[in-house]
Coordinates of N, CA, C and O and ligand atoms in Angstrom, one line a residue:
M1 N 66.2 171.2 67.5 CA 66.2 169.8 67.9 C 67.6 169.2 68.0 O 67.9 168.6 69.0
K2 N 68.4 169.4 66.9 CA 69.7 168.9 67.0 C 70.5 169.5 68.2 O 71.2 168.8 68.9
K3 N 70.3 170.9 68.3 CA 71.1 171.5 69.4 C 70.6 171.1 70.7 O 71.5 170.8 71.6
T4 N 69.3 170.9 70.9 CA 68.8 170.5 72.2 C 69.1 169.0 72.4 O 69.5 168.6 73.5
N5 N 69.1 168.3 71.3 CA 69.3 166.9 71.4 C 70.8 166.5 71.7 O 71.0 165.7 72.6
S6 N 71.7 167.2 70.9 CA 73.1 166.9 71.1 C 73.6 167.1 72.5 O 74.3 166.2 73.0
P7 N 73.3 168.3 73.1 CA 73.8 168.4 74.5 C 73.2 167.4 75.4 O 73.9 166.8 76.2
R8 N 71.9 167.1 75.1 CA 71.2 166.1 75.9 C 71.9 164.8 75.8 O 72.2 164.1 76.8
S9 N 72.1 164.5 74.4 CA 72.6 163.1 74.2 C 74.0 163.1 74.7 O 74.5 162.1 75.3
S10 N 74.8 164.2 74.5 CA 76.2 164.2 75.0 C 76.1 164.2 76.6 O 76.9 163.5 77.2
G11 N 75.1 164.8 77.1 CA 74.9 164.8 78.5 C 74.6 163.4 79.0 O 75.3 162.9 79.9
S12 N 73.7 162.8 78.3 CA 73.4 161.4 78.7 C 74.5 160.5 78.4 O 74.8 159.5 79.1
R13 N 75.3 160.9 77.3 CA 76.5 160.0 77.1 C 77.5 160.2 78.2 O 78.0 159.2 78.7
E14 N 77.6 161.4 78.7 CA 78.5 161.6 79.8 C 78.1 160.8 81.0 O 78.8 160.1 81.6
T15 N 76.7 161.0 81.3 CA 76.2 160.2 82.4 C 76.4 158.7 82.2 O 76.9 158.0 83.1
F16 N 76.2 158.3 80.9 CA 76.4 156.9 80.6 C 77.9 156.5 80.9 O 78.2 155.4 81.5
L17 N 78.8 157.4 80.4 CA 80.2 157.1 80.5 C 80.6 157.0 82.0 O 81.3 156.1 82.4
I18 N 80.1 158.0 82.7 CA 80.4 158.0 84.2 C 79.8 156.8 84.8 O 80.5 156.1 85.6
F19 N 78.6 156.5 84.4 CA 78.0 155.2 84.9 C 78.8 154.0 84.6 O 79.1 153.2 85.5
M20 N 79.3 154.0 83.3 CA 80.2 152.8 82.9 C 81.5 152.8 83.7 O 81.9 151.8 84.1
V21 N 82.0 154.0 83.9 CA 83.3 154.1 84.7 C 83.0 153.5 86.1 O 83.8 152.7 86.6
V22 N 81.9 154.0 86.7 CA 81.6 153.6 88.0 C 81.4 152.0 88.0 O 82.0 151.3 88.9
V23 N 80.6 151.6 87.0 CA 80.4 150.1 86.9 C 81.7 149.4 86.8 O 81.9 148.4 87.5
C24 N 82.5 149.9 85.8 CA 83.8 149.2 85.6 C 84.6 149.2 86.9 O 85.3 148.2 87.2
G25 N 84.5 150.4 87.6 CA 85.3 150.4 88.9 C 84.8 149.4 89.8 O 85.6 148.7 90.4
I26 N 83.5 149.3 89.9 CA 82.9 148.3 90.8 C 83.3 146.9 90.4 O 83.8 146.1 91.2
M27 N 83.1 146.6 89.0 CA 83.5 145.3 88.5 C 85.0 145.0 88.8 O 85.3 143.9 89.2
A28 N 85.8 146.1 88.5 CA 87.2 145.8 88.7 C 87.5 145.5 90.2 O 88.3 144.6 90.5
T29 N 86.9 146.3 91.1 CA 87.1 146.0 92.5 C 86.6 144.6 92.9 O 87.3 143.9 93.5
L30 N 85.4 144.3 92.3 CA 84.9 143.0 92.6 C 85.8 141.9 92.1 O 86.2 140.9 92.8
S31 N 86.3 142.1 90.8 CA 87.1 141.0 90.2 C 88.4 140.9 90.9 O 88.9 139.8 91.1
V32 N 88.9 142.1 91.3 CA 90.2 142.0 92.1 C 90.0 141.2 93.4 O 90.7 140.3 93.7
N33 N 88.8 141.6 94.0 CA 88.5 140.9 95.3 C 88.3 139.4 95.0 O 88.8 138.5 95.7
L34 N 87.6 139.1 93.9 CA 87.3 137.7 93.6 C 88.6 137.0 93.2 O 88.8 135.8 93.6
L35 N 89.4 137.7 92.5 CA 90.7 137.0 92.1 C 91.6 136.9 93.3 O 92.2 135.8 93.5
N36 N 91.6 137.9 94.1 CA 92.4 137.8 95.3 C 92.0 136.8 96.3 O 92.8 136.1 96.9
Q37 N 90.6 136.7 96.4 CA 90.2 135.7 97.4 C 90.6 134.3 97.1 O 91.2 133.7 98.0
P38 N 90.3 133.8 95.9 CA 90.7 132.4 95.7 C 92.2 132.3 95.8 O 92.7 131.3 96.3
A39 N 92.9 133.3 95.3 CA 94.3 133.2 95.3 C 94.9 133.3 96.7 O 95.8 132.5 97.1
S40 N 94.3 134.2 97.5 CA 94.9 134.3 98.8 C 94.2 133.4 99.9 O 94.8 132.8 100.7
A41 N 92.8 133.3 99.7 CA 92.1 132.5 100.7 C 92.6 131.1 100.8 O 92.9 130.7 101.9
P42 N 92.6 130.3 99.7 CA 93.0 128.9 99.9 C 94.5 128.9 100.4 O 94.8 128.1 101.2
G43 N 95.3 129.8 99.8 CA 96.6 129.9 100.2 C 96.7 130.1 101.7 O 97.4 129.3 102.4
E44 N 95.9 131.1 102.1 CA 96.0 131.4 103.6 C 95.4 130.2 104.4 O 95.9 129.8 105.4
A45 N 94.2 129.7 103.8 CA 93.6 128.6 104.5 C 94.6 127.4 104.6 O 94.7 126.8 105.6
K46 N 95.3 127.2 103.5 CA 96.3 126.1 103.5 C 97.3 126.3 104.6 O 97.6 125.4 105.4
V47 N 97.8 127.6 104.6 CA 98.8 127.9 105.6 C 98.3 127.7 107.0 O 98.9 127.0 107.8
V48 N 97.1 128.3 107.1 CA 96.4 128.1 108.5 C 96.2 126.7 108.8 O 96.6 126.2 109.9
D49 N 95.6 125.9 107.8 CA 95.4 124.5 108.0 C 96.6 123.8 108.4 O 96.6 123.0 109.4
S50 N 97.7 124.0 107.6 CA 98.8 123.2 107.8 C 99.4 123.5 109.2 O 99.9 122.7 109.9
T51 N 99.4 124.8 109.5 CA 100.0 125.2 110.8 C 99.1 124.6 111.9 O 99.6 124.1 112.9
N52 N 97.7 124.7 111.6 CA 96.9 124.1 112.6 C 97.2 122.6 112.8 O 97.3 122.1 113.9
Q53 N 97.3 121.9 111.6 CA 97.5 120.5 111.7 C 98.9 120.3 112.4 O 99.0 119.4 113.2
D54 N 99.8 121.1 112.0 CA 101.1 121.0 112.6 C 101.0 121.0 114.1 O 101.6 120.2 114.8
Q55 N 100.2 122.0 114.5 CA 100.1 122.2 115.9 C 99.3 121.1 116.6 O 99.6 120.6 117.6
K56 N 98.2 120.7 115.8 CA 97.2 119.8 116.5 C 97.7 118.4 116.4 O 97.9 117.7 117.4
D57 N 97.9 117.9 115.1 CA 98.2 116.5 115.1 C 99.5 116.2 114.3 O 100.2 115.2 114.7
T58 N 99.8 117.0 113.3 CA 100.9 116.5 112.4 C 102.2 116.5 113.2 O 102.9 115.5 113.2
V59 N 102.5 117.5 114.0 CA 103.8 117.5 114.7 C 103.9 116.4 115.8 O 104.7 115.6 115.7
P60 N 102.9 116.5 116.7 CA 103.1 115.5 117.8 C 102.9 114.0 117.4 O 103.7 113.2 117.7
E61 N 101.8 113.8 116.6 CA 101.5 112.4 116.3 C 102.0 112.1 114.9 O 102.8 111.2 114.7
K62 N 101.4 112.9 113.9 CA 101.6 112.4 112.5 C 103.0 112.5 112.1 O 103.5 111.6 111.5
A63 N 103.7 113.6 112.3 CA 105.1 113.7 111.8 C 105.9 112.6 112.3 O 106.7 112.0 111.6
A64 N 105.7 112.3 113.6 CA 106.4 111.2 114.2 C 106.0 109.8 113.5 O 106.8 109.1 113.1
S65 N 104.6 109.6 113.4 CA 104.2 108.4 112.9 C 104.4 108.3 111.4 O 104.5 107.2 110.8
V66 N 104.4 109.4 110.7 CA 104.7 109.4 109.3 C 106.1 108.8 109.1 O 106.3 108.0 108.3
A67 N 107.0 109.4 109.8 CA 108.4 108.9 109.7 C 108.5 107.4 110.0 O 109.1 106.7 109.3
L68 N 107.8 106.9 111.0 CA 107.9 105.5 111.4 C 107.0 104.6 110.5 O 107.4 103.6 110.1
L69 N 105.7 105.1 110.3 CA 104.7 104.2 109.8 C 104.7 104.1 108.3 O 104.1 103.2 107.7
D70 N 105.2 105.2 107.6 CA 105.0 105.2 106.2 C 106.3 104.6 105.4 O 106.3 104.5 104.2
V71 N 107.2 104.2 106.2 CA 108.4 103.5 105.5 C 108.1 102.1 105.3 O 107.7 101.4 106.2
P72 N 108.2 101.6 104.0 CA 107.9 100.2 103.7 C 108.8 99.3 104.5 O 110.0 99.7 104.7
L73 N 108.3 98.2 105.0 CA 109.1 97.3 105.8 C 110.0 96.4 105.0 O 111.0 96.0 105.4
A74 N 109.6 96.2 103.7 CA 110.4 95.3 102.9 C 110.2 95.7 101.4 O 109.2 96.4 101.1
T75 N 111.2 95.3 100.6 CA 111.0 95.6 99.2 C 110.1 94.5 98.5 O 109.5 94.8 97.5
G76 N 110.0 93.4 99.2 CA 109.2 92.3 98.6 C 110.1 91.3 97.9 O 109.6 90.2 97.5
T77 N 111.3 91.7 97.6 CA 112.2 90.8 96.9 C 113.1 89.9 97.8 O 113.9 89.1 97.3
E78 N 113.0 90.2 99.1 CA 113.8 89.4 100.1 C 113.5 87.9 100.0 O 112.4 87.6 99.6
P79 N 114.4 87.1 100.5 CA 114.1 85.7 100.7 C 112.9 85.6 101.7 O 112.8 86.5 102.5
L80 N 112.1 84.6 101.6 CA 110.8 84.5 102.3 C 111.0 84.7 103.8 O 110.3 85.5 104.4
D81 N 112.0 84.0 104.4 CA 112.1 84.1 105.9 C 112.5 85.5 106.3 O 112.0 86.0 107.3
K82 N 113.3 86.2 105.5 CA 113.7 87.5 105.8 C 112.4 88.4 105.6 O 112.2 89.4 106.4
L83 N 111.6 88.1 104.6 CA 110.4 88.9 104.4 C 109.5 88.8 105.6 O 108.9 89.9 106.1
F84 N 109.3 87.6 106.1 CA 108.4 87.5 107.3 C 109.0 88.1 108.5 O 108.3 88.6 109.4
V85 N 110.3 88.1 108.7 CA 110.9 88.7 109.8 C 110.9 90.2 109.7 O 110.4 90.9 110.7
Q86 N 111.3 90.7 108.6 CA 111.2 92.2 108.4 C 109.9 92.8 108.6 O 109.7 93.9 109.0
S87 N 108.9 92.0 108.1 CA 107.5 92.5 108.2 C 106.9 92.4 109.6 O 105.9 92.9 109.9
G88 N 107.6 91.7 110.5 CA 107.2 91.6 111.9 C 106.3 90.4 112.1 O 106.0 90.1 113.3
C89 N 105.8 89.8 111.1 CA 104.9 88.6 111.3 C 105.5 87.6 112.2 O 104.8 87.0 113.0
A90 N 106.8 87.4 112.1 CA 107.5 86.3 112.8 C 107.4 86.6 114.3 O 107.5 85.6 115.1
V91 N 107.3 87.8 114.7 CA 107.2 88.1 116.2 C 105.9 87.5 116.8 O 106.0 87.1 117.9
C92 N 104.9 87.5 116.0 CA 103.6 87.1 116.6 C 103.1 85.8 116.1 O 102.2 85.2 116.7
H93 N 103.6 85.3 115.0 CA 103.0 84.1 114.4 C 104.1 83.0 114.3 O 105.2 83.3 113.9
T94 N 103.7 81.8 114.5 CA 104.5 80.7 114.1 C 104.1 80.3 112.7 O 102.9 80.2 112.3
I95 N 105.1 80.2 111.8 CA 104.9 79.9 110.4 C 105.7 78.7 110.0 O 106.9 78.7 110.0
P96 N 105.0 77.5 109.8 CA 105.8 76.3 109.4 C 106.6 76.6 108.2 O 106.2 77.3 107.2
G97 N 107.9 76.2 108.2 CA 108.8 76.4 107.1 C 109.6 77.7 107.2 O 110.6 77.9 106.5
I98 N 109.2 78.6 108.1 CA 109.9 79.8 108.3 C 110.5 79.7 109.8 O 109.8 80.0 110.8
A99 N 111.8 79.3 109.8 CA 112.4 78.9 111.1 C 112.3 80.1 112.2 O 112.0 79.8 113.3
P100 N 112.6 81.3 111.8 CA 112.5 82.3 112.9 C 111.1 82.7 113.3 O 111.0 83.4 114.4
A101 N 110.1 82.2 112.6 CA 108.8 82.6 113.0 C 108.2 81.7 114.0 O 107.6 80.6 113.7
Q102 N 108.3 82.0 115.3 CA 107.9 81.2 116.4 C 106.9 81.9 117.3 O 106.8 81.5 118.5
G103 N 106.4 83.0 116.8 CA 105.5 83.8 117.7 C 104.3 83.2 118.2 O 103.8 82.2 117.5
R104 N 103.7 83.6 119.3 CA 102.5 83.0 119.9 C 101.4 84.0 120.2 O 100.4 83.7 120.8
E105 N 101.6 85.3 119.7 CA 100.6 86.3 119.9 C 99.4 86.0 119.1 O 98.2 86.3 119.4
G106 N 99.6 85.5 117.9 CA 98.6 85.2 116.9 C 98.5 83.8 116.6 O 99.4 83.0 117.1
P107 N 97.5 83.3 115.8 CA 97.4 81.9 115.5 C 98.5 81.5 114.6 O 99.1 82.3 113.9
P108 N 98.9 80.2 114.6 CA 99.9 79.7 113.7 C 99.3 79.9 112.3 O 98.2 79.7 112.0
L109 N 100.2 80.4 111.4 CA 99.7 80.7 110.0 C 99.7 79.4 109.2 O 100.7 79.1 108.5
V110 N 98.7 78.7 109.3 CA 98.5 77.4 108.5 C 97.2 77.6 107.7 O 96.2 76.9 107.9
L111 N 97.3 78.6 106.8 CA 96.1 79.0 106.1 C 95.6 77.9 105.1 O 94.4 77.9 104.7
G112 N 96.5 77.1 104.6 CA 96.1 76.0 103.8 C 95.0 75.1 104.5 O 94.1 74.6 103.9
T113 N 95.2 75.0 105.8 CA 94.3 74.2 106.6 C 93.1 75.1 107.1 O 92.0 74.8 107.0
N114 N 93.5 76.3 107.7 CA 92.5 77.1 108.4 C 91.7 78.1 107.5 O 90.6 78.4 107.8
G115 N 92.4 78.4 106.3 CA 91.7 79.4 105.4 C 90.3 79.0 105.1 O 89.3 79.7 105.2
P116 N 90.1 77.7 104.6 CA 88.8 77.3 104.2 C 87.8 77.3 105.4 O 86.6 77.5 105.2
L117 N 88.3 77.0 106.6 CA 87.5 77.0 107.8 C 87.0 78.4 108.1 O 85.8 78.6 108.5
R118 N 87.9 79.4 107.9 CA 87.5 80.8 108.2 C 86.4 81.2 107.2 O 85.4 81.8 107.6
L119 N 86.6 80.9 106.0 CA 85.6 81.3 104.9 C 84.3 80.6 105.2 O 83.2 81.2 104.9
A120 N 84.3 79.4 105.7 CA 83.1 78.7 106.0 C 82.4 79.0 107.3 O 81.3 78.7 107.5
D121 N 83.1 79.8 108.1 CA 82.6 80.2 109.5 C 81.4 81.1 109.3 O 81.6 82.1 108.6
P122 N 80.3 80.8 109.9 CA 79.1 81.7 109.8 C 79.4 83.1 110.3 O 78.8 84.1 109.9
Q123 N 80.4 83.2 111.2 CA 80.8 84.5 111.8 C 81.6 85.4 110.8 O 81.7 86.5 111.0
Y124 N 82.0 84.7 109.7 CA 82.9 85.4 108.8 C 82.0 86.5 108.0 O 81.1 86.1 107.3
Q125 N 82.4 87.7 108.1 CA 81.7 88.8 107.4 C 82.4 89.5 106.3 O 82.0 90.5 105.8
G126 N 83.6 89.0 106.0 CA 84.5 89.7 105.0 C 84.0 89.5 103.6 O 82.9 88.9 103.4
T127 N 84.9 89.9 102.7 CA 84.5 89.9 101.3 C 85.3 88.8 100.5 O 85.1 88.7 99.3
A128 N 86.2 88.2 101.2 CA 87.1 87.2 100.5 C 86.3 86.0 100.1 O 85.4 85.5 100.8
T129 N 86.6 85.5 98.9 CA 86.0 84.2 98.5 C 87.0 83.1 98.3 O 86.7 82.0 98.1
T130 N 88.3 83.5 98.3 CA 89.4 82.5 98.2 C 90.3 82.6 99.4 O 90.3 83.7 100.1
V131 N 91.1 81.6 99.7 CA 92.0 81.6 100.8 C 93.0 82.8 100.6 O 93.4 83.5 101.5
R132 N 93.5 82.9 99.4 CA 94.4 83.9 99.0 C 93.8 85.3 99.4 O 94.5 86.1 100.0
E133 N 92.6 85.5 99.0 CA 92.0 86.8 99.3 C 91.8 87.0 100.8 O 91.9 88.1 101.4
Y134 N 91.4 85.9 101.5 CA 91.3 85.9 103.0 C 92.6 86.3 103.6 O 92.6 87.1 104.6
I135 N 93.7 85.8 103.2 CA 95.0 86.2 103.8 C 95.2 87.7 103.6 O 95.6 88.4 104.5
Q136 N 95.0 88.1 102.3 CA 95.3 89.5 102.1 C 94.4 90.4 102.9 O 94.8 91.4 103.5
E137 N 93.1 90.0 103.0 CA 92.2 90.8 103.9 C 92.7 90.8 105.3 O 92.6 91.8 106.0
S138 N 93.1 89.6 105.8 CA 93.6 89.5 107.2 C 94.7 90.4 107.4 O 94.9 90.9 108.6
I139 N 95.6 90.6 106.4 CA 96.8 91.5 106.6 C 96.4 93.0 106.5 O 96.8 93.8 107.3
L140 N 95.5 93.3 105.5 CA 95.2 94.7 105.3 C 94.1 95.2 106.2 O 94.1 96.4 106.5
N141 N 93.3 94.3 106.6 CA 92.1 94.8 107.4 C 91.8 93.7 108.5 O 90.7 93.1 108.4
P142 N 92.7 93.6 109.5 CA 92.6 92.5 110.4 C 91.3 92.5 111.2 O 90.9 91.4 111.7
G143 N 90.6 93.6 111.3 CA 89.4 93.6 112.1 C 88.2 93.0 111.5 O 87.2 92.7 112.2
V144 N 88.3 92.7 110.2 CA 87.1 92.1 109.5 C 86.7 90.8 110.1 O 85.5 90.5 110.3
Y145 N 87.7 90.0 110.4 CA 87.4 88.7 111.1 C 88.5 88.4 112.1 O 89.6 88.4 111.8
V146 N 88.0 88.3 113.3 CA 89.0 88.0 114.4 C 88.9 86.5 114.7 O 87.9 86.0 115.0
V147 N 90.1 85.9 114.6 CA 90.2 84.5 114.8 C 89.7 84.2 116.2 O 90.2 84.8 117.2
P148 N 88.8 83.2 116.4 CA 88.3 82.9 117.7 C 89.4 82.5 118.7 O 90.3 81.8 118.3
G149 N 89.4 83.1 119.9 CA 90.4 82.8 120.9 C 91.5 83.8 120.9 O 92.4 83.7 121.8
Y150 N 91.5 84.7 119.9 CA 92.6 85.7 119.9 C 92.0 87.1 120.0 O 90.8 87.3 119.6
S151 N 92.8 88.0 120.4 CA 92.2 89.4 120.6 C 92.4 90.2 119.3 O 93.4 90.2 118.6
D152 N 91.3 91.0 119.1 CA 91.3 92.0 118.0 C 92.3 93.1 118.4 O 92.7 93.2 119.6
R153 N 92.8 93.9 117.5 CA 93.6 95.0 117.8 C 95.0 94.7 118.2 O 95.8 95.5 118.6
V154 N 95.4 93.4 118.1 CA 96.8 93.0 118.4 C 97.6 93.1 117.1 O 98.6 93.7 117.0
M155 N 97.0 92.5 116.1 CA 97.7 92.6 114.8 C 97.6 94.1 114.3 O 96.6 94.7 114.3
P156 N 98.8 94.6 113.9 CA 98.8 96.0 113.4 C 97.9 96.3 112.3 O 97.6 95.4 111.5
R157 N 97.4 97.5 112.3 CA 96.4 98.0 111.3 C 97.1 98.6 110.1 O 96.4 99.0 109.1
W158 N 98.4 98.8 110.2 CA 99.0 99.7 109.1 C 99.7 98.9 108.1 O 100.5 99.5 107.3
Y159 N 99.5 97.6 107.9 CA 100.2 96.9 106.9 C 99.9 97.4 105.5 O 100.8 97.3 104.6
G160 N 98.7 97.9 105.3 CA 98.4 98.4 104.0 C 99.3 99.6 103.5 O 99.5 99.8 102.3
K161 N 99.9 100.3 104.5 CA 100.8 101.3 104.2 C 102.2 100.9 104.1 O 103.0 101.5 103.5
R162 N 102.5 99.8 104.8 CA 103.9 99.4 104.9 C 104.4 98.2 104.1 O 105.5 97.8 104.2
L163 N 103.4 97.5 103.5 CA 103.8 96.4 102.6 C 103.4 96.8 101.2 O 102.3 97.2 101.0
N164 N 104.3 96.6 100.3 CA 104.0 96.9 98.9 C 103.3 95.7 98.3 O 103.2 94.6 99.0
A165 N 102.8 95.8 97.1 CA 102.0 94.8 96.5 C 102.8 93.5 96.3 O 102.3 92.4 96.5
L166 N 104.1 93.6 96.0 CA 104.9 92.4 95.8 C 105.1 91.7 97.1 O 104.9 90.4 97.1
A167 N 105.4 92.4 98.2 CA 105.5 91.8 99.5 C 104.3 91.0 99.9 O 104.3 89.9 100.3
L168 N 103.2 91.7 99.7 CA 101.9 91.2 100.1 C 101.6 89.9 99.3 O 101.1 88.9 99.8
D169 N 101.9 90.0 98.0 CA 101.6 88.9 97.1 C 102.4 87.7 97.5 O 101.9 86.5 97.5
R170 N 103.7 87.9 97.8 CA 104.6 86.8 98.1 C 104.2 86.1 99.4 O 104.2 84.9 99.6
I171 N 103.8 87.0 100.4 CA 103.4 86.5 101.7 C 102.1 85.6 101.5 O 102.1 84.5 102.0
A172 N 101.2 86.2 100.8 CA 99.9 85.4 100.6 C 100.1 84.1 99.9 O 99.6 83.1 100.2
A173 N 101.0 84.2 98.8 CA 101.2 83.0 98.0 C 101.9 81.9 98.8 O 101.5 80.7 98.7
Y174 N 102.8 82.3 99.8 CA 103.4 81.3 100.6 C 102.4 80.7 101.6 O 102.2 79.5 101.7
L175 N 101.6 81.6 102.3 CA 100.8 81.2 103.4 C 99.6 80.3 102.9 O 99.1 79.5 103.7
E176 N 99.1 80.6 101.7 CA 97.9 79.9 101.3 C 98.1 78.4 101.2 O 97.2 77.6 101.2
D177 N 99.4 78.0 101.0 CA 99.7 76.5 100.8 C 100.2 75.9 102.1 O 100.5 74.7 102.1
V178 N 100.3 76.6 103.2 CA 100.9 76.0 104.4 C 99.8 75.3 105.2 O 98.7 75.9 105.5
K179 N 100.1 74.0 105.4 CA 99.1 73.2 106.1 C 99.6 72.7 107.4 O 100.8 72.6 107.6
E180 N 98.7 72.3 108.3 CA 99.1 71.9 109.6 C 99.6 70.4 109.5 O 99.0 69.7 108.7
Ligands
LIG1 C1 101.6 92.2 117.0 C2 101.3 90.8 116.6 C3 101.0 90.5 115.2 C4 101.8 90.8 114.1 C5 103.0 91.6 114.0 C6 101.1 90.2 112.9 N1 100.0 89.6 113.3 FE1 98.8 88.5 112.2 N2 97.5 88.2 113.7 C7 97.8 88.6 115.0 C8 96.7 88.1 115.9 C9 96.5 88.4 117.4 C10 95.7 87.5 115.0 C11 94.4 86.9 115.4 C12 93.4 88.0 115.6 C13 92.8 88.5 114.3 O1 92.3 87.7 113.6 O2 93.0 89.7 114.1 C14 96.3 87.6 113.7 C15 95.7 87.0 112.6 C16 96.3 86.8 111.3 C17 95.8 86.1 110.2 C18 94.5 85.3 110.2 C19 94.9 83.9 110.6 C20 93.9 82.9 110.6 O3 94.2 81.7 110.9 O4 92.8 83.1 110.1 C21 96.7 86.2 109.2 C22 96.6 85.6 107.8 C23 97.8 87.0 109.7 N3 97.6 87.4 111.0 C24 98.9 87.3 108.9 C25 99.9 88.1 109.4 C26 101.0 88.5 108.6 C27 101.3 88.0 107.2 C28 101.8 89.3 109.3 C29 103.0 90.1 108.9 C30 102.9 90.8 107.7 C31 101.2 89.5 110.6 N4 100.0 88.7 110.6 C32 101.6 90.2 111.7 C33 98.9 89.2 115.5 C34 99.9 89.7 114.7

């Protein structure tokens, strides 16, 4: 019994060991593949993606526009008229009290007078509930409400990227009190 069993068991042990070696080999191969894949695939994907983006949009449009559009226009600590000039508002808007701001592309910025009218306009679809909020919304998301008589898409859409919180806050704080 022992003699017949032990060779058998050692035989089956051998088979088992071989089986285990094979399984380990498969597991090792799998795990290497699994380890390699996430390590290499996203890396490769990233490389491929970025080169694709480079080729498709980053280089021709984005790289150029990133350089131009992502640079803040102002620190926000400038004197007010400088802030309005540097931000470009003065080119398009007339702003009482800001001498260089004589633009005519957009409405005169007299939000102390017009802000409440905008909020009360049945056409107004935005989320602002105060004039201050309306001004911020108008700067960050000009398409939400287009002032009647003026065209949409004239006011730049990128102020959210190019004005910091301080600049935005000082602009809105000034404009909300300007009356006609
Ligand atoms: C290229 C021209 C242009 C520039 C630059 C521009 N705007 Fe405008 N803006 C417009 C036009 C056109 C409108 C009216 C159409 C609309 O509502 O989008 C407008 C509307 C507004 C309104 C809503 C006014 C109202 O009476 O309801 C506010 C507030 C405003 N702009 C603030 C600013 C501020 C602040 C800046 C600078 C940070 C600025 N704009 C820069 C063209 C411009």
